[in-house]
Amino acid sequence: MSEPIQIELLERRIDRLRGELRRAATTGDRMQARALRAELRQAEHAWDDALADLEDQARPAPQPVHKPMLSIREQVHHALTLLTVPAAPKLIIAVHDAFFPGELVAARLTSLRRDEERSFRVQPFGRPYYLCPALTADLLSPARGLLALSTWPLETRVVGPLSARVDFLIGAIKVAERVGQLPEDAHDARRLLWRFAASIPGAGSAGITPETVAGLAQAELDVHLEADTADRTAAAERAQERLDGSEALFGARLQRLRRTASTT
């Protein structure tokens, strides 16, 4: 007999015994009432045991698995790690939307760099990484609208006259490499690849594939890379001589630049 049927029969028996016990008590038949009370207790114990067996056999309903939400810092870190070069918030959001789950809201990026610098000043190097601005090669000041990772070498975080194009081409190569690892129906990632291809001569007309985009981007990168590397290396050497720990990450202040200029 199945457990639900057994429980239902026990419930009917308990109801019947309770009725008979009530009648025996009303008529003053103590002996009958005593016997019925003992039988009722036995039936109620049997009902408890049957119900416990039913609960043991029942499988708990599967609980939905909620992945922890990533902080905005982690979302930006993922996008920059893929690109490997400084990037503007618009590109960071596009890369995140194309390759990573969750939503990265543009408005939340506005105060991010200031929050990172404030955290660094309170507890220097207290975090594994910081989101910091790229530094201009001429003034070693924060480059407006470009975010970088503190763990990158100075040569990567400093940007010179050719760096915008060089970093665009490097980003195109990295995006193409990642798209090449994804299935054909990764539409968001492929749309981002098309956006890169539109600004690389020949990449669109030859048929947009990850291999084509990466190859043409690398060919143009080879033209500019040596000069850009020389500019960035020279600027990084000056930064190491002139900037302290905080300024090496978040850029020199204008007052500091004026004092340095007046003493040189």
mmCIF file of C-alpha atoms in Angstrom:
data_model
loop_
_atom_site.group_PDB
_atom_site.id
_atom_site.type_symbol
_atom_site.label_atom_id
_atom_site.label_comp_id
_atom_site.label_asym_id
_atom_site.label_seq_id
_atom_site.Cartn_x
_atom_site.Cartn_y
_atom_site.Cartn_z
ATOM 1 C CA MET A 1 0.000 0.000 0.000
ATOM 2 C CA SER A 2 1.356 3.414 -0.936
ATOM 3 C CA GLU A 3 2.078 5.951 1.772
ATOM 4 C CA PRO A 4 -0.578 8.515 0.670
ATOM 5 C CA ILE A 5 -3.337 5.858 0.668
ATOM 6 C CA GLN A 6 -2.219 4.536 4.056
ATOM 7 C CA ILE A 7 -2.278 8.058 5.510
ATOM 8 C CA GLU A 8 -5.752 8.685 4.103
ATOM 9 C CA LEU A 9 -7.079 5.440 5.649
ATOM 10 C CA LEU A 10 -5.505 6.301 8.999
ATOM 11 C CA GLU A 11 -7.107 9.749 8.921
ATOM 12 C CA ARG A 12 -10.536 8.194 8.318
ATOM 13 C CA ARG A 13 -9.936 5.710 11.162
ATOM 14 C CA ILE A 14 -8.865 8.530 13.507
ATOM 15 C CA ASP A 15 -12.001 10.520 12.658
ATOM 16 C CA ARG A 16 -14.167 7.456 13.335
ATOM 17 C CA LEU A 17 -12.453 6.695 16.645
ATOM 18 C CA ARG A 18 -12.828 10.281 17.806
ATOM 19 C CA GLY A 19 -16.556 10.123 17.086
ATOM 20 C CA GLU A 20 -16.983 6.855 18.928
ATOM 21 C CA LEU A 21 -14.885 8.126 21.850
ATOM 22 C CA ARG A 22 -17.075 11.223 22.100
ATOM 23 C CA ARG A 23 -20.236 9.106 22.205
ATOM 24 C CA ALA A 24 -18.757 6.749 24.828
ATOM 25 C CA ALA A 25 -17.800 9.695 27.021
ATOM 26 C CA THR A 26 -21.277 11.190 26.615
ATOM 27 C CA THR A 27 -23.030 7.980 27.711
ATOM 28 C CA GLY A 28 -20.646 7.432 30.636
ATOM 29 C CA ASP A 29 -19.201 4.131 29.282
ATOM 30 C CA ARG A 30 -15.755 4.506 30.849
ATOM 31 C CA MET A 31 -14.446 1.070 29.896
ATOM 32 C CA GLN A 32 -15.352 1.602 26.236
ATOM 33 C CA ALA A 33 -13.925 5.115 26.337
ATOM 34 C CA ARG A 34 -10.623 3.810 27.788
ATOM 35 C CA ALA A 35 -10.319 1.192 25.036
ATOM 36 C CA LEU A 36 -11.173 3.697 22.286
ATOM 37 C CA ARG A 37 -8.654 6.233 23.664
ATOM 38 C CA ALA A 38 -5.866 3.622 23.546
ATOM 39 C CA GLU A 39 -6.832 2.636 19.978
ATOM 40 C CA LEU A 40 -6.941 6.332 18.980
ATOM 41 C CA ARG A 41 -3.433 6.966 20.336
ATOM 42 C CA GLN A 42 -2.155 3.946 18.417
ATOM 43 C CA ALA A 43 -3.764 5.198 15.193
ATOM 44 C CA GLU A 44 -2.330 8.706 15.698
ATOM 45 C CA HIS A 45 1.194 7.273 16.237
ATOM 46 C CA ALA A 46 0.811 5.240 13.071
ATOM 47 C CA TRP A 47 -0.275 8.422 11.211
ATOM 48 C CA ASP A 48 2.812 10.306 12.485
ATOM 49 C CA ASP A 49 5.120 7.472 11.354
ATOM 50 C CA ALA A 50 3.502 7.279 7.913
ATOM 51 C CA LEU A 51 3.789 11.029 7.433
ATOM 52 C CA ALA A 52 7.485 10.981 8.457
ATOM 53 C CA ASP A 53 8.143 8.200 5.922
ATOM 54 C CA LEU A 54 6.421 10.246 3.225
ATOM 55 C CA GLU A 55 8.563 13.299 4.011
ATOM 56 C CA ASP A 56 11.747 11.195 3.861
ATOM 57 C CA GLN A 57 10.804 9.854 0.436
ATOM 58 C CA ALA A 58 9.932 13.248 -1.038
ATOM 59 C CA ARG A 59 12.750 14.964 -2.969
ATOM 60 C CA PRO A 60 13.315 18.622 -2.145
ATOM 61 C CA ALA A 61 12.512 21.017 -4.972
ATOM 62 C CA PRO A 62 15.657 22.172 -6.768
ATOM 63 C CA GLN A 63 16.724 25.614 -5.635
ATOM 64 C CA PRO A 64 17.689 28.137 -8.300
ATOM 65 C CA VAL A 65 21.412 28.820 -8.437
ATOM 66 C CA HIS A 66 22.125 32.522 -8.198
ATOM 67 C CA LYS A 67 25.578 33.527 -9.306
ATOM 68 C CA PRO A 68 26.972 36.331 -7.203
ATOM 69 C CA MET A 69 26.737 39.697 -8.909
ATOM 70 C CA LEU A 70 30.085 41.060 -9.961
ATOM 71 C CA SER A 71 31.003 44.525 -8.785
ATOM 72 C CA ILE A 72 31.520 47.260 -11.358
ATOM 73 C CA ARG A 73 35.259 47.050 -10.640
ATOM 74 C CA GLU A 74 35.312 43.375 -11.574
ATOM 75 C CA GLN A 75 33.256 43.970 -14.710
ATOM 76 C CA VAL A 76 35.627 46.681 -15.923
ATOM 77 C CA HIS A 77 38.619 44.553 -14.957
ATOM 78 C CA HIS A 78 37.349 41.675 -17.115
ATOM 79 C CA ALA A 79 36.908 43.934 -20.142
ATOM 80 C CA LEU A 80 40.315 45.611 -19.789
ATOM 81 C CA THR A 81 42.023 42.268 -19.238
ATOM 82 C CA LEU A 82 40.608 41.066 -22.547
ATOM 83 C CA LEU A 83 41.721 44.210 -24.393
ATOM 84 C CA THR A 84 45.154 44.452 -22.649
ATOM 85 C CA VAL A 85 45.324 48.204 -23.443
ATOM 86 C CA PRO A 86 43.775 51.422 -22.044
ATOM 87 C CA ALA A 87 40.222 51.988 -23.240
ATOM 88 C CA ALA A 88 37.398 54.513 -23.077
ATOM 89 C CA PRO A 89 34.249 53.676 -21.080
ATOM 90 C CA LYS A 90 32.208 53.232 -24.276
ATOM 91 C CA LEU A 91 34.537 50.503 -25.537
ATOM 92 C CA ILE A 92 34.755 48.885 -22.105
ATOM 93 C CA ILE A 93 30.964 48.605 -21.997
ATOM 94 C CA ALA A 94 30.834 47.237 -25.548
ATOM 95 C CA VAL A 95 33.425 44.564 -24.745
ATOM 96 C CA HIS A 96 31.677 43.629 -21.520
ATOM 97 C CA ASP A 97 28.281 43.352 -23.255
ATOM 98 C CA ALA A 98 29.778 41.239 -26.038
ATOM 99 C CA PHE A 99 31.669 38.708 -23.938
ATOM 100 C CA PHE A 100 30.537 38.766 -20.312
ATOM 101 C CA PRO A 101 27.226 38.244 -18.478
ATOM 102 C CA GLY A 102 25.401 40.974 -16.607
ATOM 103 C CA GLU A 103 24.890 44.635 -17.380
ATOM 104 C CA LEU A 104 27.532 47.336 -17.105
ATOM 105 C CA VAL A 105 25.840 50.731 -16.768
ATOM 106 C CA ALA A 106 27.627 53.743 -18.215
ATOM 107 C CA ALA A 107 26.483 56.094 -15.462
ATOM 108 C CA ARG A 108 28.238 53.983 -12.855
ATOM 109 C CA LEU A 109 31.610 54.502 -14.542
ATOM 110 C CA THR A 110 31.549 58.263 -13.992
ATOM 111 C CA SER A 111 32.936 58.335 -10.466
ATOM 112 C CA LEU A 112 34.794 55.044 -10.609
ATOM 113 C CA ARG A 113 38.298 56.465 -11.098
ATOM 114 C CA ARG A 114 37.861 58.968 -8.252
ATOM 115 C CA ASP A 115 36.640 56.184 -5.964
ATOM 116 C CA GLU A 116 39.670 54.083 -6.850
ATOM 117 C CA GLU A 117 42.107 56.924 -6.149
ATOM 118 C CA ARG A 118 40.382 57.682 -2.851
ATOM 119 C CA SER A 119 40.662 54.031 -1.834
ATOM 120 C CA PHE A 120 44.357 53.992 -2.735
ATOM 121 C CA ARG A 121 45.105 57.071 -0.647
ATOM 122 C CA VAL A 122 43.326 55.581 2.375
ATOM 123 C CA GLN A 123 45.158 52.247 2.096
ATOM 124 C CA PRO A 124 47.934 52.251 -0.542
ATOM 125 C CA PHE A 125 48.209 48.975 -2.447
ATOM 126 C CA GLY A 126 45.505 47.457 -0.256
ATOM 127 C CA ARG A 127 43.813 45.906 -3.301
ATOM 128 C CA PRO A 128 45.180 43.407 -5.840
ATOM 129 C CA TYR A 129 44.589 45.970 -8.589
ATOM 130 C CA TYR A 130 43.225 49.468 -9.148
ATOM 131 C CA LEU A 131 41.349 50.961 -12.064
ATOM 132 C CA CYS A 132 43.352 54.047 -12.943
ATOM 133 C CA PRO A 133 43.627 56.524 -15.812
ATOM 134 C CA ALA A 134 46.111 56.166 -18.603
ATOM 135 C CA LEU A 135 48.850 58.828 -18.383
ATOM 136 C CA THR A 136 49.734 61.303 -21.123
ATOM 137 C CA ALA A 137 53.276 60.874 -22.417
ATOM 138 C CA ASP A 138 54.039 64.610 -22.408
ATOM 139 C CA LEU A 139 52.727 65.771 -19.015
ATOM 140 C CA LEU A 140 52.333 62.397 -17.232
ATOM 141 C CA SER A 141 48.893 63.645 -16.200
ATOM 142 C CA PRO A 142 45.639 61.652 -16.346
ATOM 143 C CA ALA A 143 44.518 61.035 -19.920
ATOM 144 C CA ARG A 144 40.912 62.095 -20.129
ATOM 145 C CA GLY A 145 38.459 59.241 -20.677
ATOM 146 C CA LEU A 146 40.920 56.340 -20.727
ATOM 147 C CA LEU A 147 40.982 53.635 -18.054
ATOM 148 C CA ALA A 148 43.825 51.208 -17.423
ATOM 149 C CA LEU A 149 44.827 48.589 -14.858
ATOM 150 C CA SER A 150 47.400 49.379 -12.187
ATOM 151 C CA THR A 151 48.994 45.959 -12.702
ATOM 152 C CA TRP A 152 50.060 46.874 -16.245
ATOM 153 C CA PRO A 153 53.607 48.205 -16.740
ATOM 154 C CA LEU A 154 53.986 51.960 -17.150
ATOM 155 C CA GLU A 155 54.867 51.486 -20.826
ATOM 156 C CA THR A 156 51.339 50.187 -21.378
ATOM 157 C CA ARG A 157 49.572 52.779 -19.214
ATOM 158 C CA VAL A 158 51.316 55.781 -20.822
ATOM 159 C CA VAL A 159 49.829 56.994 -24.115
ATOM 160 C CA GLY A 160 51.647 59.014 -26.767
ATOM 161 C CA PRO A 161 50.756 60.505 -30.170
ATOM 162 C CA LEU A 162 50.416 57.106 -31.892
ATOM 163 C CA SER A 163 48.998 55.175 -28.953
ATOM 164 C CA ALA A 164 45.321 55.667 -29.754
ATOM 165 C CA ARG A 165 45.701 53.871 -33.092
ATOM 166 C CA VAL A 166 48.090 51.267 -31.736
ATOM 167 C CA ASP A 167 45.777 50.424 -28.842
ATOM 168 C CA PHE A 168 42.801 50.261 -31.202
ATOM 169 C CA LEU A 169 44.612 47.712 -33.373
ATOM 170 C CA ILE A 170 45.724 45.655 -30.386
ATOM 171 C CA GLY A 171 42.154 45.679 -29.098
ATOM 172 C CA ALA A 172 40.905 44.557 -32.506
ATOM 173 C CA ILE A 173 43.313 41.627 -32.489
ATOM 174 C CA LYS A 174 42.305 40.572 -28.968
ATOM 175 C CA VAL A 175 38.589 40.808 -29.803
ATOM 176 C CA ALA A 176 39.103 38.842 -33.024
ATOM 177 C CA GLU A 177 40.988 36.124 -31.141
ATOM 178 C CA ARG A 178 38.175 35.818 -28.585
ATOM 179 C CA VAL A 179 35.445 35.817 -31.253
ATOM 180 C CA GLY A 180 37.293 33.019 -33.045
ATOM 181 C CA GLN A 181 36.811 30.861 -29.943
ATOM 182 C CA LEU A 182 33.039 31.398 -29.848
ATOM 183 C CA PRO A 183 30.229 29.688 -31.810
ATOM 184 C CA GLU A 184 28.766 31.307 -34.910
ATOM 185 C CA ASP A 185 25.638 32.450 -33.062
ATOM 186 C CA ALA A 186 27.575 34.739 -30.671
ATOM 187 C CA HIS A 187 25.906 37.741 -32.305
ATOM 188 C CA ASP A 188 26.921 40.452 -29.825
ATOM 189 C CA ALA A 189 30.574 39.478 -30.077
ATOM 190 C CA ARG A 190 30.467 39.429 -33.878
ATOM 191 C CA ARG A 191 28.791 42.834 -34.009
ATOM 192 C CA LEU A 192 31.679 44.220 -31.956
ATOM 193 C CA LEU A 193 34.131 42.604 -34.375
ATOM 194 C CA TRP A 194 32.344 44.298 -37.288
ATOM 195 C CA ARG A 195 32.710 47.662 -35.557
ATOM 196 C CA PHE A 196 36.456 47.162 -35.339
ATOM 197 C CA ALA A 197 36.624 45.920 -38.919
ATOM 198 C CA ALA A 198 34.885 49.057 -40.216
ATOM 199 C CA SER A 199 37.910 51.150 -39.128
ATOM 200 C CA ILE A 200 40.590 48.815 -40.495
ATOM 201 C CA PRO A 201 41.338 49.264 -44.214
ATOM 202 C CA GLY A 202 40.376 46.147 -46.172
ATOM 203 C CA ALA A 203 38.911 44.257 -43.221
ATOM 204 C CA GLY A 204 35.300 44.782 -44.267
ATOM 205 C CA SER A 205 35.641 44.402 -48.024
ATOM 206 C CA ALA A 206 37.506 41.096 -47.756
ATOM 207 C CA GLY A 207 34.738 39.422 -45.762
ATOM 208 C CA ILE A 208 34.629 39.859 -42.020
ATOM 209 C CA THR A 209 36.134 36.887 -40.249
ATOM 210 C CA PRO A 210 38.167 36.871 -37.030
ATOM 211 C CA GLU A 211 41.227 35.712 -38.949
ATOM 212 C CA THR A 212 40.915 38.487 -41.545
ATOM 213 C CA VAL A 213 40.424 41.230 -38.988
ATOM 214 C CA ALA A 214 43.321 40.020 -36.837
ATOM 215 C CA GLY A 215 45.628 39.680 -39.830
ATOM 216 C CA LEU A 216 44.947 43.138 -41.279
ATOM 217 C CA ALA A 217 45.107 44.751 -37.830
ATOM 218 C CA GLN A 218 48.481 43.121 -37.203
ATOM 219 C CA ALA A 219 49.799 44.302 -40.573
ATOM 220 C CA GLU A 220 48.957 47.928 -39.756
ATOM 221 C CA LEU A 221 50.156 47.536 -36.169
ATOM 222 C CA ASP A 222 53.609 46.501 -37.428
ATOM 223 C CA VAL A 223 53.890 49.902 -39.137
ATOM 224 C CA HIS A 224 53.270 51.969 -35.995
ATOM 225 C CA LEU A 225 54.408 49.763 -33.123
ATOM 226 C CA GLU A 226 58.133 50.569 -33.043
ATOM 227 C CA ALA A 227 57.673 54.363 -32.930
ATOM 228 C CA ASP A 228 54.857 54.130 -30.384
ATOM 229 C CA THR A 229 56.882 51.802 -28.166
ATOM 230 C CA ALA A 230 59.814 54.241 -28.218
ATOM 231 C CA ASP A 231 57.548 57.146 -27.177
ATOM 232 C CA ARG A 232 55.966 55.143 -24.392
ATOM 233 C CA THR A 233 59.248 53.782 -23.086
ATOM 234 C CA ALA A 234 60.783 57.271 -22.866
ATOM 235 C CA ALA A 235 57.697 58.597 -21.082
ATOM 236 C CA ALA A 236 57.686 55.633 -18.675
ATOM 237 C CA GLU A 237 61.320 56.316 -17.759
ATOM 238 C CA ARG A 238 60.491 59.947 -16.974
ATOM 239 C CA ALA A 239 57.509 58.844 -14.929
ATOM 240 C CA GLN A 240 59.635 56.491 -12.833
ATOM 241 C CA GLU A 241 62.025 59.362 -12.070
ATOM 242 C CA ARG A 242 59.448 62.043 -11.286
ATOM 243 C CA LEU A 243 56.284 60.425 -9.908
ATOM 244 C CA ASP A 244 55.659 58.886 -6.520
ATOM 245 C CA GLY A 245 53.530 55.785 -5.920
ATOM 246 C CA SER A 246 50.149 57.463 -6.119
ATOM 247 C CA GLU A 247 51.028 59.723 -9.060
ATOM 248 C CA ALA A 248 52.500 56.791 -10.982
ATOM 249 C CA LEU A 249 49.012 55.282 -10.931
ATOM 250 C CA PHE A 250 46.693 58.282 -11.044
ATOM 251 C CA GLY A 251 48.828 60.929 -12.733
ATOM 252 C CA ALA A 252 50.740 64.045 -11.714
ATOM 253 C CA ARG A 253 48.853 67.097 -10.484
ATOM 254 C CA LEU A 254 49.233 70.408 -12.325
ATOM 255 C CA GLN A 255 50.850 72.024 -9.291
ATOM 256 C CA ARG A 256 53.487 69.305 -9.229
ATOM 257 C CA LEU A 257 54.070 69.714 -12.961
ATOM 258 C CA ARG A 258 54.578 73.458 -12.613
ATOM 259 C CA ARG A 259 57.071 72.982 -9.761
ATOM 260 C CA THR A 260 58.950 70.368 -11.778
ATOM 261 C CA ALA A 261 59.030 72.604 -14.846
ATOM 262 C CA SER A 262 60.337 75.588 -12.852
ATOM 263 C CA THR A 263 63.253 73.572 -11.462
ATOM 264 C CA THR A 264 64.355 72.148 -14.796
#
